[in-house]
mmCIF file of C-alpha atoms in Angstrom:
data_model
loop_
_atom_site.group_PDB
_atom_site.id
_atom_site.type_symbol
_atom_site.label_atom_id
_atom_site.label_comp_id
_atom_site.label_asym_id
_atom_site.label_seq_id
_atom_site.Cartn_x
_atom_site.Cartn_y
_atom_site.Cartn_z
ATOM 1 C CA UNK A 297 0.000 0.000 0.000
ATOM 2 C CA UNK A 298 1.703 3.150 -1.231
ATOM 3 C CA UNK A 299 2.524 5.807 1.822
ATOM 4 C CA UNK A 300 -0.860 8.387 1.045
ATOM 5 C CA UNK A 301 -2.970 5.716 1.453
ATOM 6 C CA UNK A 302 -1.307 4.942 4.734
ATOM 7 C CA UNK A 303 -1.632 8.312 5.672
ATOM 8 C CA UNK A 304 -5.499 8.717 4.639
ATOM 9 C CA UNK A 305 -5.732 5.092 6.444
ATOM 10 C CA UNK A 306 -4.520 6.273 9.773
ATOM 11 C CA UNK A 307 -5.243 9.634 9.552
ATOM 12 C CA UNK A 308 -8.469 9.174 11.488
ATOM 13 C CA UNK A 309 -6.294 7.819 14.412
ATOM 14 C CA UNK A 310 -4.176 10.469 14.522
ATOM 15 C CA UNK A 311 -1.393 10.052 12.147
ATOM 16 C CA UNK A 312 0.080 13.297 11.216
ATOM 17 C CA UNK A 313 3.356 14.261 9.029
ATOM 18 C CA UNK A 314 5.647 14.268 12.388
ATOM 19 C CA UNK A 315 4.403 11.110 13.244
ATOM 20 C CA UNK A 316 5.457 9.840 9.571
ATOM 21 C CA UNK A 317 8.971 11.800 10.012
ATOM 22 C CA UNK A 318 9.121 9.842 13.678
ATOM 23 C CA UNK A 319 8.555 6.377 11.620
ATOM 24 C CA UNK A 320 10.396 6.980 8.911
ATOM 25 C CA UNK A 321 13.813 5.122 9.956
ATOM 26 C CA UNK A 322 11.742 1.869 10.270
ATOM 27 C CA UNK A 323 9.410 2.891 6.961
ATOM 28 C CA UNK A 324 13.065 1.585 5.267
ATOM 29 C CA UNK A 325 13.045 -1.477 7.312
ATOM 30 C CA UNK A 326 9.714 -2.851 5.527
ATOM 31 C CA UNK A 327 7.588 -2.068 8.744
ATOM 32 C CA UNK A 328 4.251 -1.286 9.407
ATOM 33 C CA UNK A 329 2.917 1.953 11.273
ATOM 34 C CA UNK A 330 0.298 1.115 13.440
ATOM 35 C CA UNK A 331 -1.547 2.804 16.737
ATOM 36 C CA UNK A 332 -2.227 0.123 19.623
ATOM 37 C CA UNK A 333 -6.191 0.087 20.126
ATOM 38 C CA UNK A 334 -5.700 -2.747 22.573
ATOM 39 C CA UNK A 335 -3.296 -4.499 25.310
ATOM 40 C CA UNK A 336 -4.196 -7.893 26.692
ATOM 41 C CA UNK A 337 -1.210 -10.504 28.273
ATOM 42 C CA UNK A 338 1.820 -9.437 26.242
ATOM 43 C CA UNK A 339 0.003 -8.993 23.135
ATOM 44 C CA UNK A 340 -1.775 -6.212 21.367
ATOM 45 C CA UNK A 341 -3.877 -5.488 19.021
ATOM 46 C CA UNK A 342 -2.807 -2.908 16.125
ATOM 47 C CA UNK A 343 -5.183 -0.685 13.626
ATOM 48 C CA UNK A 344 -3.191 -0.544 10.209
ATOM 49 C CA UNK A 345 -3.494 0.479 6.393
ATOM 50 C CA UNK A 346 -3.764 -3.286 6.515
ATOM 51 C CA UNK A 347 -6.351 -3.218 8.935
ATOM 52 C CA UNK A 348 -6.513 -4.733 12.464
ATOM 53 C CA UNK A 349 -3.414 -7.210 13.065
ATOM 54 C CA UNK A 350 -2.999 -9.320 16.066
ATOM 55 C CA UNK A 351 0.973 -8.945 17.724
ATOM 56 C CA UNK A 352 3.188 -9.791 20.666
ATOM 57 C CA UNK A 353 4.820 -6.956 22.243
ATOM 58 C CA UNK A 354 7.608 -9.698 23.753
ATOM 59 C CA UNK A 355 10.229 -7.884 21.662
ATOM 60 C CA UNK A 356 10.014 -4.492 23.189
ATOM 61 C CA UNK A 357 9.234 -5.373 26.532
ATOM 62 C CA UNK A 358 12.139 -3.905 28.697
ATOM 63 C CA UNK A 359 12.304 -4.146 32.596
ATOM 64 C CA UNK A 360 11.228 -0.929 32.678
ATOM 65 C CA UNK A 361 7.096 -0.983 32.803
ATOM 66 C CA UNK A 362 7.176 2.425 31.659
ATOM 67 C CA UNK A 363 8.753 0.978 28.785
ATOM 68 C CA UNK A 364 6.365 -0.845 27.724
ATOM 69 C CA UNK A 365 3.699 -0.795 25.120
ATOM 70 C CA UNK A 366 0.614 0.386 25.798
ATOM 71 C CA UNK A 367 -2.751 1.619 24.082
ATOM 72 C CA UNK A 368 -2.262 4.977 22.441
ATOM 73 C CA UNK A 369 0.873 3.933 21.027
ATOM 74 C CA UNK A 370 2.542 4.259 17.582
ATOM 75 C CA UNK A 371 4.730 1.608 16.627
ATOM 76 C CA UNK A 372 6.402 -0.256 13.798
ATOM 77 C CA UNK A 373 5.249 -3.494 13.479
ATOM 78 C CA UNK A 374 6.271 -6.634 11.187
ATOM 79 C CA UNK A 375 4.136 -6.494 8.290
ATOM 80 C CA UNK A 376 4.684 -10.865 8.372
ATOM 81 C CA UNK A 377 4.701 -13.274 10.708
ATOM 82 C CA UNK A 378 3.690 -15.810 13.017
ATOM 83 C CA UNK A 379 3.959 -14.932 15.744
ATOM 84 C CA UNK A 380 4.279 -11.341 14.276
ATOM 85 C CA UNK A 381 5.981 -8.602 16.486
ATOM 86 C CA UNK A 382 5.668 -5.121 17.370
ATOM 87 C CA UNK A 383 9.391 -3.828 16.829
ATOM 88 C CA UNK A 384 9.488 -0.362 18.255
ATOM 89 C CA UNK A 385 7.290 2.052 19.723
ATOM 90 C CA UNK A 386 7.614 5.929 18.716
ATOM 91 C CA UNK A 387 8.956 8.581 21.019
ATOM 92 C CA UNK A 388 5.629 9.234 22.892
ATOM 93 C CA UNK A 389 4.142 13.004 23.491
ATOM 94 C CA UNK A 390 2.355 12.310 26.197
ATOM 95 C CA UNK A 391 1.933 9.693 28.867
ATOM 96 C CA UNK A 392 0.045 9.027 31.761
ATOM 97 C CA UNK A 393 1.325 7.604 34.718
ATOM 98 C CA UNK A 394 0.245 6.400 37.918
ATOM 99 C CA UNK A 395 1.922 4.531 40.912
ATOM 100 C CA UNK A 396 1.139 0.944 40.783
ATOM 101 C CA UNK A 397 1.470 0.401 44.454
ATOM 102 C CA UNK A 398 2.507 2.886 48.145
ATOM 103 C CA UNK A 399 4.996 0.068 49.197
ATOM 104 C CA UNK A 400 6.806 0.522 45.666
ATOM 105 C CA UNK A 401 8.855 2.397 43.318
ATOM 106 C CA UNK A 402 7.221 1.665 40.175
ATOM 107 C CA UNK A 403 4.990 3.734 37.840
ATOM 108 C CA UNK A 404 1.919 1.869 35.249
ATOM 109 C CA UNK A 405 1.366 3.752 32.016
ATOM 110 C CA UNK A 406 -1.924 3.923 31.792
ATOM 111 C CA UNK A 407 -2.478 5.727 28.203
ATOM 112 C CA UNK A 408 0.013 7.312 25.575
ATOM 113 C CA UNK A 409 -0.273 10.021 23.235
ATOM 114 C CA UNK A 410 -3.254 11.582 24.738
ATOM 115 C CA UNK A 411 -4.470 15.151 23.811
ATOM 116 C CA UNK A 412 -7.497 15.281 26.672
ATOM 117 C CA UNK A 413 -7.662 13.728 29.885
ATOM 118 C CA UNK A 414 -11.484 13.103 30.552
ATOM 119 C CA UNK A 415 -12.075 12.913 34.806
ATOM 120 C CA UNK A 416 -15.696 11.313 34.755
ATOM 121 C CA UNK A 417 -16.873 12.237 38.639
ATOM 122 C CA UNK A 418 -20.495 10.834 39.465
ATOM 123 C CA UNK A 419 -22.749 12.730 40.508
ATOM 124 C CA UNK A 420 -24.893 10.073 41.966
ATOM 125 C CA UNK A 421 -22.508 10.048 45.167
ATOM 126 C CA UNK A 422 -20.920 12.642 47.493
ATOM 127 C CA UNK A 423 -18.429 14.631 45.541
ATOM 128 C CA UNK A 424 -14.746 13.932 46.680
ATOM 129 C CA UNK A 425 -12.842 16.661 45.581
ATOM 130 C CA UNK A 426 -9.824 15.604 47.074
ATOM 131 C CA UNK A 427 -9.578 12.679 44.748
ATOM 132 C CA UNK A 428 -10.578 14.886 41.435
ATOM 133 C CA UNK A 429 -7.383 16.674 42.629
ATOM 134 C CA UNK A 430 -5.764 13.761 42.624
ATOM 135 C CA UNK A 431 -6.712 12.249 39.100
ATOM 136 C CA UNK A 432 -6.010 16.089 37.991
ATOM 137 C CA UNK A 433 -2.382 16.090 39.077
ATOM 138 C CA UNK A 434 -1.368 13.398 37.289
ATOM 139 C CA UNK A 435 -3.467 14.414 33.579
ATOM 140 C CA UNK A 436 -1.690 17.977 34.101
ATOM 141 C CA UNK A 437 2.047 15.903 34.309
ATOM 142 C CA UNK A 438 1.090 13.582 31.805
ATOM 143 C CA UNK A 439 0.526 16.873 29.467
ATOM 144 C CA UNK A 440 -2.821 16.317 28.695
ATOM 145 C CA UNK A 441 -5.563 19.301 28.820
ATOM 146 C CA UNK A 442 -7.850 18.028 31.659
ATOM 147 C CA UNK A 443 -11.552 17.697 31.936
ATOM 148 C CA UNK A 444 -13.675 17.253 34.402
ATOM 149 C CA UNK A 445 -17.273 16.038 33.316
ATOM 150 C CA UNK A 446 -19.824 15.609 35.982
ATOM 151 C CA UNK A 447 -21.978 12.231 35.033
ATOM 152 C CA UNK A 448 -25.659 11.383 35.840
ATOM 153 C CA UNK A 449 -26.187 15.431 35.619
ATOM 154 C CA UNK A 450 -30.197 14.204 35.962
ATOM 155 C CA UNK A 451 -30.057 12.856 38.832
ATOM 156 C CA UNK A 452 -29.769 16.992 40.321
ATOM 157 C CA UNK A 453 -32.736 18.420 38.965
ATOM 158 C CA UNK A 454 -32.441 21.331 40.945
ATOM 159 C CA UNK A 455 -30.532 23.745 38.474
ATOM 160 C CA UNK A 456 -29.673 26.374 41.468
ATOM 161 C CA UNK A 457 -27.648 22.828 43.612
ATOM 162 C CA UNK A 458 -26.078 22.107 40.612
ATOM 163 C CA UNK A 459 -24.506 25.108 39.802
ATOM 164 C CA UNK A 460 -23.241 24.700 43.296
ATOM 165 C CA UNK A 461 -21.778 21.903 42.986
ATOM 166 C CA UNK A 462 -19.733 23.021 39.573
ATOM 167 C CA UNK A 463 -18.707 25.530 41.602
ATOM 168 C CA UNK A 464 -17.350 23.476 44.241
ATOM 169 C CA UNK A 465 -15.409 21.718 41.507
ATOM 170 C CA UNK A 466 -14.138 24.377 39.653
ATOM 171 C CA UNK A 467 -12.465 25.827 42.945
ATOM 172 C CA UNK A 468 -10.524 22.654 43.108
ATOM 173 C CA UNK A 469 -9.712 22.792 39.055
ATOM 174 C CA UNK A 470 -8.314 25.753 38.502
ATOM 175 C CA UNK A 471 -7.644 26.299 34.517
ATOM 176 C CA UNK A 472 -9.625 23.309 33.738
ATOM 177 C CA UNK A 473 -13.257 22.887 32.281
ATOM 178 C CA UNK A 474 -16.224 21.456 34.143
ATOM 179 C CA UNK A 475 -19.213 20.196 32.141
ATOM 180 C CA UNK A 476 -22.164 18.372 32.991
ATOM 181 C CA UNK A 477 -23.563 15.803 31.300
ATOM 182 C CA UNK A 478 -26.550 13.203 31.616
ATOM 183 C CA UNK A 479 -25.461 9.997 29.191
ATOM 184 C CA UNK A 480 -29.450 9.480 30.149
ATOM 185 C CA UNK A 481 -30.884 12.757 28.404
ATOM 186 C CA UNK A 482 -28.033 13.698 26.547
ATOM 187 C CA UNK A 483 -27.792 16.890 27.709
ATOM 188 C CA UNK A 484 -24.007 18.125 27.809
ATOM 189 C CA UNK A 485 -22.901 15.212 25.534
ATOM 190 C CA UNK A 486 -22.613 17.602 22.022
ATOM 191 C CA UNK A 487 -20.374 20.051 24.113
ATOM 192 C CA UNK A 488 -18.602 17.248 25.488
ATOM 193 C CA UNK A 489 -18.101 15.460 22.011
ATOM 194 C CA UNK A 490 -16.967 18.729 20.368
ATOM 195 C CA UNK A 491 -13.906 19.309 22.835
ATOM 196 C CA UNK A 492 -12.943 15.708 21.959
ATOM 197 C CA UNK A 493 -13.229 15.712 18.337
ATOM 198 C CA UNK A 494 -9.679 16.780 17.932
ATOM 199 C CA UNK A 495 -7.366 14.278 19.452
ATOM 200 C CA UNK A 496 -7.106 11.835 21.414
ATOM 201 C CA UNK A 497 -9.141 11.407 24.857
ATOM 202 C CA UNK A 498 -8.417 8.872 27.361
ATOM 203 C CA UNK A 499 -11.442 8.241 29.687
ATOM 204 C CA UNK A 500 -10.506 8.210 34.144
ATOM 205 C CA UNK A 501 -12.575 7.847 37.113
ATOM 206 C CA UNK A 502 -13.538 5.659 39.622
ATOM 207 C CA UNK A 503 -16.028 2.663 38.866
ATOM 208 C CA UNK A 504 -19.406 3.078 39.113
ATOM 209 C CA UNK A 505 -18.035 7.187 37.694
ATOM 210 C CA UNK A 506 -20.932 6.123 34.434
ATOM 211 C CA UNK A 507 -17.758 5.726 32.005
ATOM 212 C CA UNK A 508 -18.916 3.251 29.833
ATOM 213 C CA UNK A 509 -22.297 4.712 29.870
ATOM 214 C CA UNK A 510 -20.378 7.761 28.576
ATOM 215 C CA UNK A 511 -17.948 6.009 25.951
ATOM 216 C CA UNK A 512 -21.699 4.531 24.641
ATOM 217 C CA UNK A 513 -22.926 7.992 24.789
ATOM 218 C CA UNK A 514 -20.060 9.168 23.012
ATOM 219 C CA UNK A 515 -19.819 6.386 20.411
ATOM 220 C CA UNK A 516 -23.181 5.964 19.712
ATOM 221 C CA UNK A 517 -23.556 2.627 19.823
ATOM 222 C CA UNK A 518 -23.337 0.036 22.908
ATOM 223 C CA UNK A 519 -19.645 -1.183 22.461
ATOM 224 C CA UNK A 520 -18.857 -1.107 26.356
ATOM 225 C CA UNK A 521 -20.344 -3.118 28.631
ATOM 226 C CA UNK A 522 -22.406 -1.456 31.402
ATOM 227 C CA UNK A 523 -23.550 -2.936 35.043
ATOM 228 C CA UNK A 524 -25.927 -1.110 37.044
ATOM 229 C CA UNK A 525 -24.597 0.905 39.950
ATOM 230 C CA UNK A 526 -25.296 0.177 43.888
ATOM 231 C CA UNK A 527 -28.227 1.432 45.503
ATOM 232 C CA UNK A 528 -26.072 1.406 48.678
ATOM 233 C CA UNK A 529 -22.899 3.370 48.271
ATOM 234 C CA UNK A 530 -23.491 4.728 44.539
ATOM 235 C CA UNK A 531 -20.628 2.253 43.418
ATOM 236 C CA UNK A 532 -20.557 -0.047 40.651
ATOM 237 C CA UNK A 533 -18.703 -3.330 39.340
ATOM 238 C CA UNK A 534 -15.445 -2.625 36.512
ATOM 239 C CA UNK A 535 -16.931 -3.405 33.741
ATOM 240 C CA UNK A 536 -14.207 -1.961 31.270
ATOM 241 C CA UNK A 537 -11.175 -4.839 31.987
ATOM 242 C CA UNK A 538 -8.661 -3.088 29.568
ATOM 243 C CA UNK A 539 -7.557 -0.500 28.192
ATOM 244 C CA UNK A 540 -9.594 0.384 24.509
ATOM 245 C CA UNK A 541 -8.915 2.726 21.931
ATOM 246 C CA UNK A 542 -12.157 3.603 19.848
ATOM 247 C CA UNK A 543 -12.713 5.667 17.166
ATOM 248 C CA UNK A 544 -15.552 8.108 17.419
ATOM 249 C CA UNK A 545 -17.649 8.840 14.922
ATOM 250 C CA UNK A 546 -17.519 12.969 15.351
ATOM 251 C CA UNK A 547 -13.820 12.425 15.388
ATOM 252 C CA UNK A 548 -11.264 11.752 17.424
ATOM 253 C CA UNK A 549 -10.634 8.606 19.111
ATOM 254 C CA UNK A 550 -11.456 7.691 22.559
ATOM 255 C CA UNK A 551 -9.146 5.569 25.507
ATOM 256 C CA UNK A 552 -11.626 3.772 28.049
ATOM 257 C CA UNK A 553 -9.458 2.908 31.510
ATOM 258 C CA UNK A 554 -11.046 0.534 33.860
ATOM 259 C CA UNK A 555 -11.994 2.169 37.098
ATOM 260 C CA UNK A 556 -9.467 3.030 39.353
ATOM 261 C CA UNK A 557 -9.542 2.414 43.215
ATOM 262 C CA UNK A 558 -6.096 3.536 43.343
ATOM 263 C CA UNK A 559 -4.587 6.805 41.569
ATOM 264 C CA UNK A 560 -0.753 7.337 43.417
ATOM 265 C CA UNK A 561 0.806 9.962 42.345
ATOM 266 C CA UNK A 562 4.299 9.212 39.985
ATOM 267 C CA UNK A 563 6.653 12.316 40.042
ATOM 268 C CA UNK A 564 3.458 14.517 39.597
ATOM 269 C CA UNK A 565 5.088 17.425 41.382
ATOM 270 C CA UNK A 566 4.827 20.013 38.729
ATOM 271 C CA UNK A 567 1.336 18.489 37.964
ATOM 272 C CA UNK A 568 0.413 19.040 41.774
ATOM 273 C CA UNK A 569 1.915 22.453 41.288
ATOM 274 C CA UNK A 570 -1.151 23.397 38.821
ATOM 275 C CA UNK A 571 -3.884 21.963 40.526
ATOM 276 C CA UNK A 572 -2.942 24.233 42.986
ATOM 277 C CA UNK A 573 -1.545 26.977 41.020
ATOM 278 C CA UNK A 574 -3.623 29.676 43.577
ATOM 279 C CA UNK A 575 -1.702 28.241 46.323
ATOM 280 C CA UNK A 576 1.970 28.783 44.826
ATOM 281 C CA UNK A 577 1.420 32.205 43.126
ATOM 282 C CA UNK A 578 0.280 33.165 47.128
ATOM 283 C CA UNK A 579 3.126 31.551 48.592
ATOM 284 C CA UNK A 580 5.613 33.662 46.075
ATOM 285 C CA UNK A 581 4.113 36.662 48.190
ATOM 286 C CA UNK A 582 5.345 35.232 51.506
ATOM 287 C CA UNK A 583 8.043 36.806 53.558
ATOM 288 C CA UNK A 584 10.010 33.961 53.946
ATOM 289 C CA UNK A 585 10.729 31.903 50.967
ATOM 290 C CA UNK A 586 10.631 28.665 52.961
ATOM 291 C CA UNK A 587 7.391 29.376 54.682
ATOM 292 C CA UNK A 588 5.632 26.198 55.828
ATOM 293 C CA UNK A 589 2.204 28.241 55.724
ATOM 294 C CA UNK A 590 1.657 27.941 59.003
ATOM 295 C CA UNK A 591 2.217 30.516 61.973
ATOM 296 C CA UNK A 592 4.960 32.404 60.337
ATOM 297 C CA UNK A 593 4.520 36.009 59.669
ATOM 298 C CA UNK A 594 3.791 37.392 56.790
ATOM 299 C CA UNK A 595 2.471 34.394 55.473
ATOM 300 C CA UNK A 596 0.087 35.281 52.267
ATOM 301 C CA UNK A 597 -1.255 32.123 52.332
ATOM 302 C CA UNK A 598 -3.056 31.959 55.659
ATOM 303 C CA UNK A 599 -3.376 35.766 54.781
ATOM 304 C CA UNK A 600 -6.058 34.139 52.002
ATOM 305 C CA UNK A 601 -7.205 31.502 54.208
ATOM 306 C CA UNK A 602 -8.405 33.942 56.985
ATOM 307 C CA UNK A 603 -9.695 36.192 54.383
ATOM 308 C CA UNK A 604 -11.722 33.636 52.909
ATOM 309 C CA UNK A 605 -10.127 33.687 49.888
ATOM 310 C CA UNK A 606 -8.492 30.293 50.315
ATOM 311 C CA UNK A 607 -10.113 27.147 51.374
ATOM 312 C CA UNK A 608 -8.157 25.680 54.577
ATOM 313 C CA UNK A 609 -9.096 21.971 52.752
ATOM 314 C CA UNK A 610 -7.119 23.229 49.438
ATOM 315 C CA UNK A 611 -4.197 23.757 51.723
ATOM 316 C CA UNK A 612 -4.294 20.538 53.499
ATOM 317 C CA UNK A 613 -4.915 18.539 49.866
ATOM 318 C CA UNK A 614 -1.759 20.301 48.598
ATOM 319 C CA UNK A 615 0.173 19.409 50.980
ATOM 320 C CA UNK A 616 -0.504 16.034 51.543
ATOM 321 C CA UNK A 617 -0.389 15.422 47.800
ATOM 322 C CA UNK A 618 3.033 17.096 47.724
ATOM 323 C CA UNK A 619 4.050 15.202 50.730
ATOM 324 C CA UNK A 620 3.351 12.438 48.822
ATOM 325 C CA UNK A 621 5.210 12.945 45.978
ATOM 326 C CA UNK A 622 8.160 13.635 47.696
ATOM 327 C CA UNK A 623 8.230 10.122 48.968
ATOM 328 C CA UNK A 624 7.173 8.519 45.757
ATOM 329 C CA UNK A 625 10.336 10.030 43.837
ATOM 330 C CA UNK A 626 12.552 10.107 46.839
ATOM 331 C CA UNK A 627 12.588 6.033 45.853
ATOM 332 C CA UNK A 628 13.928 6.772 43.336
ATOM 333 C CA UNK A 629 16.010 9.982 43.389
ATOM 334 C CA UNK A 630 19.320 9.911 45.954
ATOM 335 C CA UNK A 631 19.323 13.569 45.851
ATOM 336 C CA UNK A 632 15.241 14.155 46.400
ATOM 337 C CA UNK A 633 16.022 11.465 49.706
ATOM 338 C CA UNK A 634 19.373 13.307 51.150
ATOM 339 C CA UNK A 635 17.308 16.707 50.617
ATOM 340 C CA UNK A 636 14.626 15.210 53.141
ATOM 341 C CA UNK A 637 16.726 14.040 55.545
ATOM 342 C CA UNK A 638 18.483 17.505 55.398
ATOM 343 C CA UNK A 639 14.866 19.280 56.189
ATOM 344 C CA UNK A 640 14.711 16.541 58.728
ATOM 345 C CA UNK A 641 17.831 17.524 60.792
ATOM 346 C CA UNK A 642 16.978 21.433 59.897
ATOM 347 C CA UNK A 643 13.376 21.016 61.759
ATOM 348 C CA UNK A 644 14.931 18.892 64.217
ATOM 349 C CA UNK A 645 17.095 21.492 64.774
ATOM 350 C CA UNK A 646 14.402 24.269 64.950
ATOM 351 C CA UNK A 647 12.332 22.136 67.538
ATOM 352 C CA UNK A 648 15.149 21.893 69.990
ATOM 353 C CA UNK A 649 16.164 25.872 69.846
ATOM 354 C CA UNK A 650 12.686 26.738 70.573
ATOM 355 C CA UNK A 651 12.259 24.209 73.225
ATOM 356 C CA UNK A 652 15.897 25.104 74.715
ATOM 357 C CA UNK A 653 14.431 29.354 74.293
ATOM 358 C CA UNK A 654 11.312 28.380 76.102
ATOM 359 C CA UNK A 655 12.970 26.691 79.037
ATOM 360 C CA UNK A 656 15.013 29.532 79.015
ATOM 361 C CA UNK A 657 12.039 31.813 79.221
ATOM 362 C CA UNK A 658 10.588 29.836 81.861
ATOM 363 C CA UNK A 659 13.701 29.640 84.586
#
């Protein structure tokens, strides 16, 4: 097949002329270009100008699991074979990446080359906008434009509590749009299907979060399963396993995630730093440029928080997400760990001089 039919072949995927200049070292080796709609047990599953082929990712599979294929790739794949293999994946422009566990120092790649990075957040349940946060850190560091879209908008038919509770959300997503949308009515769902017409969107939340009531929405036709939801806690069963890449039929191409109990952060800090952008352009106003936003003086920070400017929660979620972080890439990092132990001793330090100055005080 000659290389513009390729192009017009893919093009709907998202092939573009710098992702032909990226392939075109293994274009001379006979290879295929391919994006990976699917991952399952150390194969995947690969939409071509050939159409869909069937390969083992064995031969790029480094110890690394960041390394490793996933769905959103591009790669070069053997156009012959059995069992055929995907050779190389392309440099990726954007990835997102969670921490597969507390207890260790290793990240999952959950979704490459994504342009939007959907939150679905139910609103069927309680909203936790500590956890949005959370999902929102790591789409910000994966470079993905986040947003949030509140599902099961009908089940608040009272227009005036609604607005509240975009408003709530908002707050916590600074830079970042918040739509509603009822997969029921399909009210929201054009606005929602216009921002990801462009690109590539990859699909997050927790389960029972209405997302493959939303991918069907979306798609318009019933390609994910869907289980109802609990009556008792507003949660519901995974019912996407793996990772999908679908094409949508207003453009674009959609990623469905399973849902995720778990979202730990993976050397997210300048992602953390724009969820809470508010909180670091006040702190640049502080006297002291180590201020731990607490009882210092001249702290802008509580200056906001006392003024009502500044939720005390947004504080607390930065800094536990931060806190966080630090731990996750202090695994990692030698430096990042010696640096903590250095603030260690330095506070350590502090707490004895102001116990010794209080004694002091007291004799």
């Amino acid at each position: 097949m000659s290389s513009t039919s390729a192009f017009s072949a893919l093009a709907p995927y998202g092939w573009d002329e710098a992702w032909a200049d990226a392939f075109a070292p293994y274009d001379t080796e006979g290879l295929l270009p391919g994006r990976v709609v699917r991952v399952d047990r150390g194969q995947c599953d690969v939409v071509t100008a050939d159409g869909l082929l069937r390969a083992d990712t064995a031969f790029v599979t480094p110890h690394d699991p960041l390394r490793v294929v996933c769905t959103g790739d591009w790669v070069a794949v053997e156009p012959a074979g059995s069992p055929r293999y995907v050779r190389a994946y392309l440099p990726r422009r954007t990835a997102f990446v969670r921490s597969t566990s507390s207890k260790r120092s290793e990240g999952q790649i959950l979704a490459a080359n994504v342009d939007h990075a959907i939150v679905a957040v139910s609103l069927a349940v309680d909203l936790d906008l500590a956890r949005i946060e959370r999902f929102l850190a790591l789409a910000w560091e994966s470079g993905a434009q986040p947003v949030v879209v509140l599902t099961k908008a009908d089940l608040v038919p009272d227009a005036v509590t609604l607005s509240y509770l975009v408003q709530d959300v908002e707050t916590a997503a600074p830079g970042v749009p918040v739509l509603t949308v009822s997969a029921m009515d399909g009210d929201g769902l054009d606005v929602l299907a216009a921002v990801v017409s462009g690109g590539t969107a990859v699909l997050l939340g927790q389960s029972g979060a209405g997302k493959s009531t939303l991918a069907n929405a979306l798609l318009g036709a019933d390609a994910m399963d869907v289980q109802a939801t609990r009556d008792v806690d507003g949660k519901g069963r995974h019912t996407t396993t793996t990772r999908n890449l679908l094409l949508l039929p207003g453009g674009g191409v959609l990623i469905d995630t399973p849902g995720l109990r778990g979202v730990g952060l993976w050397d997210a800090g300048s992602g953390v730093g724009q969820v809470f952008s508010e909180i670091e352009e006040l702190a640049e106003r502080c006297r002291f440029h180590d201020c731990a936003h607490a009882s210092e003086p001249g702290c802008a920070v509580r200056g906001a928080i006392e003024a009502g400017e500044l939720p005390e929660r947004r504080l607390e979620s930065y800094r536990k997400l931060l806190r966080e972080n630090q731990r996750i890439v202090a695994k990692t990092d030698a430096r990042v760990r010696a640096e903590i132990r250095r603030d260690w001793k330095r506070k350590g330090a502090e707490g004895r001089a102001a116990m010794e100055a209080k004694r002091g005080r007291l004799r």
